[in-house]
Coordinates of C-alpha atoms in Angstrom, one line a residue:
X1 CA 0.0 0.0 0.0
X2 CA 1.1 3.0 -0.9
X3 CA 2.8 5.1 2.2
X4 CA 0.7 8.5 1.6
X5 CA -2.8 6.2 1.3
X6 CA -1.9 4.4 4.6
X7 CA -0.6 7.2 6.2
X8 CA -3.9 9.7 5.6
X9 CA -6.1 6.6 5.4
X10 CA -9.4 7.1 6.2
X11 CA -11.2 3.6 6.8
X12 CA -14.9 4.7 7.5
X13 CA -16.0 2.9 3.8
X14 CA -14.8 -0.5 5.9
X15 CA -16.3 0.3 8.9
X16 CA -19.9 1.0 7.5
X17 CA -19.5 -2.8 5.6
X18 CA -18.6 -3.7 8.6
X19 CA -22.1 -2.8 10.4
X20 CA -23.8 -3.5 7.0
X21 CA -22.7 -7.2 7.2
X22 CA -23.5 -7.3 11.1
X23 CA -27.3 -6.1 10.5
X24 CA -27.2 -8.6 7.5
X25 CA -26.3 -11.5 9.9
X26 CA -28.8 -10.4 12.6
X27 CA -31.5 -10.6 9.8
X28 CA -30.2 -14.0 8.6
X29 CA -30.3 -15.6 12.3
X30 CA -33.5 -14.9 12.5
X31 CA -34.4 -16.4 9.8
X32 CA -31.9 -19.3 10.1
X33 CA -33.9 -19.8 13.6
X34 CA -36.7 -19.7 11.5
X35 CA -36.0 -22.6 8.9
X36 CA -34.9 -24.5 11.5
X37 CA -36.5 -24.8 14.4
X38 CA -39.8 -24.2 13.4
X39 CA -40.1 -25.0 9.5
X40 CA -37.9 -27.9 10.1
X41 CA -39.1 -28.9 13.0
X42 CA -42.9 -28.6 11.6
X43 CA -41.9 -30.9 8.4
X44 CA -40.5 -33.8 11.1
X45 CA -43.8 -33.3 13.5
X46 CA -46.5 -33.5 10.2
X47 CA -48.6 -36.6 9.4
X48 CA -47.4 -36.8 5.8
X49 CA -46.8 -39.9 3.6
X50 CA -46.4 -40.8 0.6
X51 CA -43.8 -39.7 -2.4
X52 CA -45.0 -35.6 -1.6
X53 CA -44.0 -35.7 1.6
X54 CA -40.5 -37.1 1.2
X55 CA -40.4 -34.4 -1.4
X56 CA -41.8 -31.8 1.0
X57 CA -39.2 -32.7 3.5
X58 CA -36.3 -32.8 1.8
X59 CA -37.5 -29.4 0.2
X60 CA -37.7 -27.9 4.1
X61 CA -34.8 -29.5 5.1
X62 CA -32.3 -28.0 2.1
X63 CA -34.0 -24.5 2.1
X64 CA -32.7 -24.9 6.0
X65 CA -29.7 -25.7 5.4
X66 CA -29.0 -22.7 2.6
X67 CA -30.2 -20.0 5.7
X68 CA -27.6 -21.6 7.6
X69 CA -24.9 -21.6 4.9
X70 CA -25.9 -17.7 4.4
X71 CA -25.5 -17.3 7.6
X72 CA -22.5 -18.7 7.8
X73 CA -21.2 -17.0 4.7
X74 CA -22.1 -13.7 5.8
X75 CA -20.7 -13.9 9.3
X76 CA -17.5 -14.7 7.1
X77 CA -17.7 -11.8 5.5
X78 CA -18.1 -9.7 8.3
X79 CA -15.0 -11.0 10.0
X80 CA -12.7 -10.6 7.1
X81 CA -14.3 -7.0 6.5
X82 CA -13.9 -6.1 10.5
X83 CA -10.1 -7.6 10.7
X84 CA -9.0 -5.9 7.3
X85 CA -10.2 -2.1 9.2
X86 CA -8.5 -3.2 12.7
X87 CA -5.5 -3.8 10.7
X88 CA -5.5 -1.0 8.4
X89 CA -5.8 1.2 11.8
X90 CA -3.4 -0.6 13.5
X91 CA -0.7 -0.4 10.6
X92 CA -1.9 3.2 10.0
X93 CA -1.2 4.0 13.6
X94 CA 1.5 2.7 14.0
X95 CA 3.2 4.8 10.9
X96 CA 1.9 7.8 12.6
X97 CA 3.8 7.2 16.0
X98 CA 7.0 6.0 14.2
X99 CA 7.6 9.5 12.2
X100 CA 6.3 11.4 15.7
X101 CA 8.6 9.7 17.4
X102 CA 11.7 10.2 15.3
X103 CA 10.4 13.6 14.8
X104 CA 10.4 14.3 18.5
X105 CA 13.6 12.3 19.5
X106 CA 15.7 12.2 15.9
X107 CA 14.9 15.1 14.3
X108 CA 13.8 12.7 11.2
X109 CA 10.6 13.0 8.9
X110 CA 9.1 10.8 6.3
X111 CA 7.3 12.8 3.2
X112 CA 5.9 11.3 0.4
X113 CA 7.7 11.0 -2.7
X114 CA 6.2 9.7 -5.9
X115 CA 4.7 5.8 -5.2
X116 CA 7.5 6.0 -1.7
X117 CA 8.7 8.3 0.7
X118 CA 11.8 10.2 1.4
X119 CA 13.6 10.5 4.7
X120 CA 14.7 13.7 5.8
X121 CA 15.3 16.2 8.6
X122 CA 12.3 17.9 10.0
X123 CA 14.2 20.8 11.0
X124 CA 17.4 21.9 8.9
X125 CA 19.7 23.4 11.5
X126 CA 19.8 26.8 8.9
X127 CA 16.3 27.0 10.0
X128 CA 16.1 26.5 13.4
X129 CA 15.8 29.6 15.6
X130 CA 18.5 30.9 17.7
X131 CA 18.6 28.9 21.3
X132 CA 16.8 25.6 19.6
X133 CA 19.0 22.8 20.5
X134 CA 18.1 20.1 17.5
X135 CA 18.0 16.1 18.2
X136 CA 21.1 14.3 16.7
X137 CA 20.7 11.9 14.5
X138 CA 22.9 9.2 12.7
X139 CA 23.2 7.5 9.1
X140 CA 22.1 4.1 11.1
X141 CA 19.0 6.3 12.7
X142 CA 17.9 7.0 9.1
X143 CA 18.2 3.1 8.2
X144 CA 16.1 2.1 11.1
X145 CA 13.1 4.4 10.5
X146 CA 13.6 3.4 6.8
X147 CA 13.5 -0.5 8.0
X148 CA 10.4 0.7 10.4
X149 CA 8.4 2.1 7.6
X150 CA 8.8 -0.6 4.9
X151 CA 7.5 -3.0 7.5
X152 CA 4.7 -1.5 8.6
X153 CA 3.7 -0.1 4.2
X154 CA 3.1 -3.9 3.7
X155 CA -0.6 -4.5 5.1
X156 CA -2.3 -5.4 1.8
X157 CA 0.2 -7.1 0.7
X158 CA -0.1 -9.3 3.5
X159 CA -3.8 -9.6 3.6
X160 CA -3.9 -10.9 0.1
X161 CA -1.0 -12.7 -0.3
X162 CA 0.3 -13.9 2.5
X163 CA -2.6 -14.7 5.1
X164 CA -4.7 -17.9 4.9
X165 CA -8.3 -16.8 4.9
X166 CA -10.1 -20.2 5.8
X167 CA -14.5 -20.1 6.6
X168 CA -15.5 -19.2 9.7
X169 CA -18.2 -22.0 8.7
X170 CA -18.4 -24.7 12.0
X171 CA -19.0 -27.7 9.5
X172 CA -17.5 -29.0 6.7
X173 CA -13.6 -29.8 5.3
X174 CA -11.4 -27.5 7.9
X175 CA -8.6 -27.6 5.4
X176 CA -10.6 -26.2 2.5
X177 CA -9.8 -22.4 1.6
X178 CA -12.8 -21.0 1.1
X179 CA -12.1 -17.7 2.5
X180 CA -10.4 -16.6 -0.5
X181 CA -14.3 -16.2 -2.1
X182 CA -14.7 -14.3 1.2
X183 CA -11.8 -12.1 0.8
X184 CA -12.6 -11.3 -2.6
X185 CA -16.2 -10.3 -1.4
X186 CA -14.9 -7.9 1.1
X187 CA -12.5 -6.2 -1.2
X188 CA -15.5 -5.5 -3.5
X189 CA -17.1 -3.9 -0.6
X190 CA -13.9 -1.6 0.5
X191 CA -13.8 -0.6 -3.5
X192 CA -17.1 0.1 -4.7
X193 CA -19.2 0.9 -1.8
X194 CA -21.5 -1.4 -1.8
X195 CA -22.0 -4.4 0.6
X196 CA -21.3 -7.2 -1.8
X197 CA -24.9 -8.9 -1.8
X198 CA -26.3 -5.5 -1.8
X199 CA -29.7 -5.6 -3.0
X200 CA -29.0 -2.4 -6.0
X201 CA -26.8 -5.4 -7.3
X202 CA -29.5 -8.8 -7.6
X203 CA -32.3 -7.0 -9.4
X204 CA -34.5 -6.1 -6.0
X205 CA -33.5 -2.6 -5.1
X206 CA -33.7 0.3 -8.0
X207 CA -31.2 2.3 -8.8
X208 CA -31.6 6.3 -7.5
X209 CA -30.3 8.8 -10.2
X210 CA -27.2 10.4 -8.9
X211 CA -26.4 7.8 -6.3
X212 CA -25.3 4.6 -7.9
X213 CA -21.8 5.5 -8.4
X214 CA -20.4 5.3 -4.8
X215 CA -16.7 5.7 -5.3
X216 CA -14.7 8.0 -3.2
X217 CA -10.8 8.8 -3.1
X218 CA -10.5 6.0 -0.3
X219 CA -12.5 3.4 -2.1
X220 CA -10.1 4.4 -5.1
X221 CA -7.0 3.8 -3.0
X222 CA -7.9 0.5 -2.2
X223 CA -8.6 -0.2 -5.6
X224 CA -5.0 0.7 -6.7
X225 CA -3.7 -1.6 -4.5
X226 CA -6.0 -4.4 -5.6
X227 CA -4.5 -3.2 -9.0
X228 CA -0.8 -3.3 -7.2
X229 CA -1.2 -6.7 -5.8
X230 CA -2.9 -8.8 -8.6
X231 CA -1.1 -7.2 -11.6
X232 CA 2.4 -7.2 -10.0
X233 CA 4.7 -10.9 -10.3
X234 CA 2.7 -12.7 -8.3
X235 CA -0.7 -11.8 -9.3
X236 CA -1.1 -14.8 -12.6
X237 CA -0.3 -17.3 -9.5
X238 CA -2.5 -15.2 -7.0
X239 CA -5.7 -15.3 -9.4
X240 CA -5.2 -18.9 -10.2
X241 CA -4.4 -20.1 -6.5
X242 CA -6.9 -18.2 -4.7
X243 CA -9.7 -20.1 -5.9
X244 CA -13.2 -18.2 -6.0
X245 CA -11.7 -14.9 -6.4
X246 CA -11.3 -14.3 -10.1
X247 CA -15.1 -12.9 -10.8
X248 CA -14.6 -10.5 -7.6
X249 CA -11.5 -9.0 -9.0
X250 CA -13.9 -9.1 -12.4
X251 CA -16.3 -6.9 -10.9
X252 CA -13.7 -4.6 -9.0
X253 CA -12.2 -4.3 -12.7
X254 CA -15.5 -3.6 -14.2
X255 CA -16.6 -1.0 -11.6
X256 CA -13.1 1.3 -12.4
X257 CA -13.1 0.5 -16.1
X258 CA -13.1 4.5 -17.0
X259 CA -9.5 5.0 -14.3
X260 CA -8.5 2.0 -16.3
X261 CA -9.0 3.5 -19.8
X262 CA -7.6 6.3 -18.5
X263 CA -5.0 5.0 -17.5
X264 CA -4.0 2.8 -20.3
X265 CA -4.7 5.2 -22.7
X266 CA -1.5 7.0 -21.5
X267 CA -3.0 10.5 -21.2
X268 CA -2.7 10.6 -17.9
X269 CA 0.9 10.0 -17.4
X270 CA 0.9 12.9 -19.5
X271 CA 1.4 16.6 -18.3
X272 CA -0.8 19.0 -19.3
X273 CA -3.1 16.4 -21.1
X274 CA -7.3 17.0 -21.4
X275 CA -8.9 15.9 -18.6
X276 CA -11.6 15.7 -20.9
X277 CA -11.0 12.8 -22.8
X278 CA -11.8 10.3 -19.6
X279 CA -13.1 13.0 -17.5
X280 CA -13.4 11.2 -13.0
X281 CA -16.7 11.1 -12.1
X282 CA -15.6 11.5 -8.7
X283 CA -13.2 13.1 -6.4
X284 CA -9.4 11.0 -6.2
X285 CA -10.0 8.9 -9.2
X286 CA -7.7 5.3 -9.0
X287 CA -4.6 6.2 -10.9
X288 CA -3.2 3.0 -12.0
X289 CA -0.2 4.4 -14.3
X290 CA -0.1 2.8 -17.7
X291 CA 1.6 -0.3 -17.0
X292 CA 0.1 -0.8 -14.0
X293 CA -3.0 -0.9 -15.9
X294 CA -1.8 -2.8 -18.6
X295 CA -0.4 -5.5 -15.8
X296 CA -4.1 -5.8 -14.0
X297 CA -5.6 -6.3 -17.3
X298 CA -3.1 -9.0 -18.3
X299 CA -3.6 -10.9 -15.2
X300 CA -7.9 -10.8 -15.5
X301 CA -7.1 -11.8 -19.1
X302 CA -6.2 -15.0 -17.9
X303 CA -9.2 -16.5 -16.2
X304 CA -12.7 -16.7 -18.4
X305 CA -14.8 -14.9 -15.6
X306 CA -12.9 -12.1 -14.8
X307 CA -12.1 -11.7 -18.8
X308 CA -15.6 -11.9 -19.6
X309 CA -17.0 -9.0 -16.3
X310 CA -14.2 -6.8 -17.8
X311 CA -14.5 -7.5 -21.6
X312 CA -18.0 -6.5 -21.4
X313 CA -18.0 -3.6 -18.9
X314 CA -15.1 -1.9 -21.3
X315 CA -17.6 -2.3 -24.1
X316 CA -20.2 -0.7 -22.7
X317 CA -18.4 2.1 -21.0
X318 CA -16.8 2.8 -24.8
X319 CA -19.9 3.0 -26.3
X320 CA -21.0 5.2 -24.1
X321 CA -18.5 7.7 -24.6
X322 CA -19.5 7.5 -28.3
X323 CA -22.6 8.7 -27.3
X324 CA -21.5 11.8 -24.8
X325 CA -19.5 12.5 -28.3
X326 CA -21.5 12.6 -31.4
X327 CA -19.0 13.8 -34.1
X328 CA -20.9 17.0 -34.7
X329 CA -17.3 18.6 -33.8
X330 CA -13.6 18.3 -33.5
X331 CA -13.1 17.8 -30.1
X332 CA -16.2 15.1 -29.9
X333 CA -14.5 13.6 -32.8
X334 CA -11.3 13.0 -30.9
X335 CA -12.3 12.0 -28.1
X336 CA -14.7 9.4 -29.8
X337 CA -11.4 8.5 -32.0
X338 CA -9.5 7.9 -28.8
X339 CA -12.1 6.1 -26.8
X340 CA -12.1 3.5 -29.8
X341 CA -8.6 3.3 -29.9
X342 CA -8.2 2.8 -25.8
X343 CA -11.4 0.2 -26.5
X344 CA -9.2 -2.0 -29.0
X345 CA -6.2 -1.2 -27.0
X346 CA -7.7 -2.7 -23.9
X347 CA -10.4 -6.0 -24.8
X348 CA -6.6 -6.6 -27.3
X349 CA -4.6 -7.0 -23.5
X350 CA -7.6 -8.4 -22.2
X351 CA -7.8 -11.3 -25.4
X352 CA -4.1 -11.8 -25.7
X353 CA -4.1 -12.6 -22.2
X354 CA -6.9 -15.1 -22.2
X355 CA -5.6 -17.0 -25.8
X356 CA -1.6 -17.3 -23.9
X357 CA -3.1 -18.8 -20.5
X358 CA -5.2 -21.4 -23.2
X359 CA -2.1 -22.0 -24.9
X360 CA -0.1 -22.7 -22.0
X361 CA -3.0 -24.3 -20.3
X362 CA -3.6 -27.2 -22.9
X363 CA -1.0 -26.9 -25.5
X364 CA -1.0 -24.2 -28.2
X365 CA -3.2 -25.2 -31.1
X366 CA -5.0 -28.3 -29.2
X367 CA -8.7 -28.6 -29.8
X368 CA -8.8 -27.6 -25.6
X369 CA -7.1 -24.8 -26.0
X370 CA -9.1 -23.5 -29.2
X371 CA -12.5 -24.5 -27.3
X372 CA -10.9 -22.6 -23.9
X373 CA -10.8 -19.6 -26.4
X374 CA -14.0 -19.9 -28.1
X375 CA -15.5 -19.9 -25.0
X376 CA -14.1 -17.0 -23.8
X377 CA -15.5 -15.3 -27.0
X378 CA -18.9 -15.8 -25.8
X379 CA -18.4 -12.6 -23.2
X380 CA -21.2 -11.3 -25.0
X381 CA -23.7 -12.9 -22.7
X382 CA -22.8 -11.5 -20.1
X383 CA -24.6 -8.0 -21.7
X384 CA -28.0 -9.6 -21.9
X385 CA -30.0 -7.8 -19.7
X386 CA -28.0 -5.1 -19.1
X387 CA -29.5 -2.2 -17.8
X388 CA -28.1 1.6 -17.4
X389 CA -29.3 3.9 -14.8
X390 CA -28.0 6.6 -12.9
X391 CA -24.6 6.9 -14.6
X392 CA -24.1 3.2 -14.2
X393 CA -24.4 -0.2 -16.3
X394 CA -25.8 -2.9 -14.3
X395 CA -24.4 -6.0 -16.5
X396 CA -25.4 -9.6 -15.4
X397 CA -23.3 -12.0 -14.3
X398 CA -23.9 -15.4 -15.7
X399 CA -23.7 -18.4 -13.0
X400 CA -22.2 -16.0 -10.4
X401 CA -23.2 -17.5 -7.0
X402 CA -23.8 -14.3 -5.6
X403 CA -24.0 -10.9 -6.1
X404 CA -25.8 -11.4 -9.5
X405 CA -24.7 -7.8 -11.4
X406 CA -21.4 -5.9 -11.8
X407 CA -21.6 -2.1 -12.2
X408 CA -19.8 -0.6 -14.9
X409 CA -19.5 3.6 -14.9
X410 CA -20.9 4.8 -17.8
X411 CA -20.5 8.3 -19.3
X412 CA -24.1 9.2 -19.3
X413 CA -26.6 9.7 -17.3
X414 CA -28.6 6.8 -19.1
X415 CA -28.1 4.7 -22.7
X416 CA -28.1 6.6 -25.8
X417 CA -28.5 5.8 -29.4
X418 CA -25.3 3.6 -29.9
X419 CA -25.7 1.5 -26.6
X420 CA -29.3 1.1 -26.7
X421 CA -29.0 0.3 -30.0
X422 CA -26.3 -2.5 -29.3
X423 CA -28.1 -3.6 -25.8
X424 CA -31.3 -4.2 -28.1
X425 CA -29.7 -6.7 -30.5
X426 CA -29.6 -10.1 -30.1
X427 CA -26.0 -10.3 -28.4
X428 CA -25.4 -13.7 -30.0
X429 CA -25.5 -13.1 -33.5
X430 CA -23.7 -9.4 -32.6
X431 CA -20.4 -11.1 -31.3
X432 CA -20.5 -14.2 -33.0
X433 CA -18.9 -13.0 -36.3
X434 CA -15.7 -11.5 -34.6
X435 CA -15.5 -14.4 -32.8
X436 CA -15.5 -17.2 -35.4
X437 CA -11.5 -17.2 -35.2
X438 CA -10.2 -17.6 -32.0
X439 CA -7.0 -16.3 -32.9
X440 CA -8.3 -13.5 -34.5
X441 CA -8.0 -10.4 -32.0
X442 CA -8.0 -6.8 -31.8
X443 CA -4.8 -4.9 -32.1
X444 CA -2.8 -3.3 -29.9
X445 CA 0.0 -1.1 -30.3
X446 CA 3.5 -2.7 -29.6
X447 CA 4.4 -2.8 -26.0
X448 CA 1.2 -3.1 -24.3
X449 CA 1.0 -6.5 -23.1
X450 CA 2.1 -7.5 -19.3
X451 CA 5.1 -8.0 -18.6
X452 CA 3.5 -10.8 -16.2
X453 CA 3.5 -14.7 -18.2
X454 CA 0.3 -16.8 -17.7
X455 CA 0.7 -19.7 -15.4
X456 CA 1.1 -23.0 -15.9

């Protein structure tokens, strides 16, 4: 994590998950209670017979036991959520008393500097007034605090990379890592603001115009270290490994694809470069850098869900710049031109990715590996149904085993011509043309793959 985000980090977007999942698991006791003490215990108790009421029972005693596994599940949730603030805090701090005290007792400061810090004195001795006796400090003092503050700038790292995350579940396999699922649940929470089984994202709760988009500079910080993590040299093992969290880190992708078109489009490395071409919708947008975009990308490229939540949610969100930009002048014409070109740019990492992991996968040129990539070209399904509504694009997730939509930012208020026009058509027959070759992808320009291989 980066030293600046940790050191001003504000954690209240945790905290509120935190007692959003606790009034969740309150609810789903209750109703856990419910199922099973007096639906189940009804079922046992009733003068049935026959084929019906075997059936009837065993209905009552599975819709029991899913309560209890949602329980379960949530209480999970909760937990991961709740430690991830406490250590956040605790790391955060921590880094505060380490600079006071080598403030107070060395002389010695930590400022940011670019992604790090710099060490230095916090009072130059040309600067101090007349009578000020100034702390000594040594070369060895300056190693220390240097020593001090790389330990502590690590707590993300160690959350997602290091630490075990098993269930909180009382029954089943103890030795099954299931908390990975869990993990990647929470970390959608901590980036887009919403609880992860929120009901704005399973169909039941409308969208209020104005309020979907609930990003903020922290959420975005977390998100850039999600982006650190999974598209640095570990991440192709990380996304393989930690089984159940490729379609979290598919929606996380999804819900910043604008900061990541930004991003890869290079015009924000760029100084003095239009903010208008991928204006933030909100304050402290995610700046990934352009490789650090590119890297993320390359890395969601290589599993089918997380290829297909992000291929279609970078679809969408071009077309709906097209549509903010009807060519009726020069600057709506270059923007659309560069939108297209950032579009091609990105679903080209995003393919090129997905066709090497196939390749290394099954063999290059096996039937396997050419089904693994056909299949991947069916992303396309996952924009069946997709809605847009208060500045976002609620796109389905097929076979997702919970939160059933991923947001997408959008950059209109609601569809226009060209993505109403594309939402309308049958999605099948729309992506199944570019699709017929496996092998043929968009282009990108030289350079913009990951440095990161696929894994094996």
């Amino acid at each position: 994590m980066k030293f600046e985000a940790l050191l001003h980090g504000n954690f209240s977007s945790l905290g509120k998950a935190v007692t959003d999942w606790t009034e969740m698991i309150d609810k789903l006791e209750s109703l856990k209670w419910d199922a099973e003490e007096v639906l189940q215990g009804r079922a046992k108790k009733a003068d049935w017979a026959g084929e019906n009421a075997t059936v009837t029972r065993e209905f009552v005693t599975k819709t029991a036991k899913e309560f209890g596994d949602a329980y379960n599940q949530a209480v999970t949730i909760r937990n991961i959520l709740q430690d991830t603030r406490n250590e956040l805090i605790s790391y955060r701090d921590e880094l505060k008393r380490t600079i006071s005290t080598a403030q107070k007792e060395k002389n010695l400061t930590v400022v940011p500097s670019g992604n790090g810090w710099t060490i230095q004195m916090n009072i130059h001795p040309d600067r101090a007034g007349k009578g000020i006796d100034l702390p000594e400090h040594s070369q060895a003092d300056m190693e220390d605090l240097s020593g001090d503050i790389k330990r502590i700038v690590k707590n993300l790292r160690y959350l997602t990379k290091e630490r075990v995350w098993r269930s909180d579940a009382p029954m089943g396999d103890p030795d099954k890592i299931v908390g990975y699922d869990k993990l990647g649940h929470a970390l959608e929470s901590a980036t887009t603001g919403y609880a992860y089984d929120a009901p704005e994202l399973n169909g039941k709760h409308p969208m209020v115009p104005g309020s979907a988009d609930r990003r903020t500079a922290e959420t975005a910080d977390v998100m850039e270290q999600v982006a650190y993590i999974y598209g640095g040299k570990d991440g192709p093992k990380l996304i393989h490994e930690q089984e159940g969290i490729s379609d979290s880190l598919g929606r996380m992708g999804a819900a910043y694809i604008d900061d990541i078109n930004n991003s890869v489009s290079g015009i924000s490395d760029n100084a003095g470069h239009d903010p208008s071409e991928f204006p933030a919708k909100y304050q402290g947008r995610a700046e990934f850098g352009n490789q650090g975009a590119i890297d993320f990308l390359s890395v969601l490229g290589q599993d089918e869900k997380s290829h297909g939540i992000v291929t279609a949610a970078e679809h969408v969100y071009s077309l709906s710049v097209l549509d903010d930009s009807p060519a009726n002048s020069d600057a709506h014409y270059q923007r659309g031109k560069d939108a297209l070109l950032t579009d091609a740019e990105v679903r080209g990492i995003l393919d090129h990715s997905r066709v090497q992991q196939a390749e290394t996968t099954y063999g290059a040129n096996s039937e396997e590996a050419n089904k693994s990539i056909a299949k991947s070209g069916e992303w396309g399904k996952y924009l069946i149904g997709t809605g847009v509504a208060a500045g976002v694009a609620m796109v389905p997730v097929p076979g997702s085993t919970g939160a059933a939509i991923a947001l997408a930012p959008v950059a209109t208020e609601a569809a226009g011509e060209m993505l109403n026009t594309f939402l309308g058509q049958k999605v099948d027959e729309a992506v199944d043309g570019a699709n017929s070759d496996p092998q043929n992808r968009p282009r990108t320009r030289e350079g913009s793959f990951s440095r990161q291989a696929p894994t094996t």
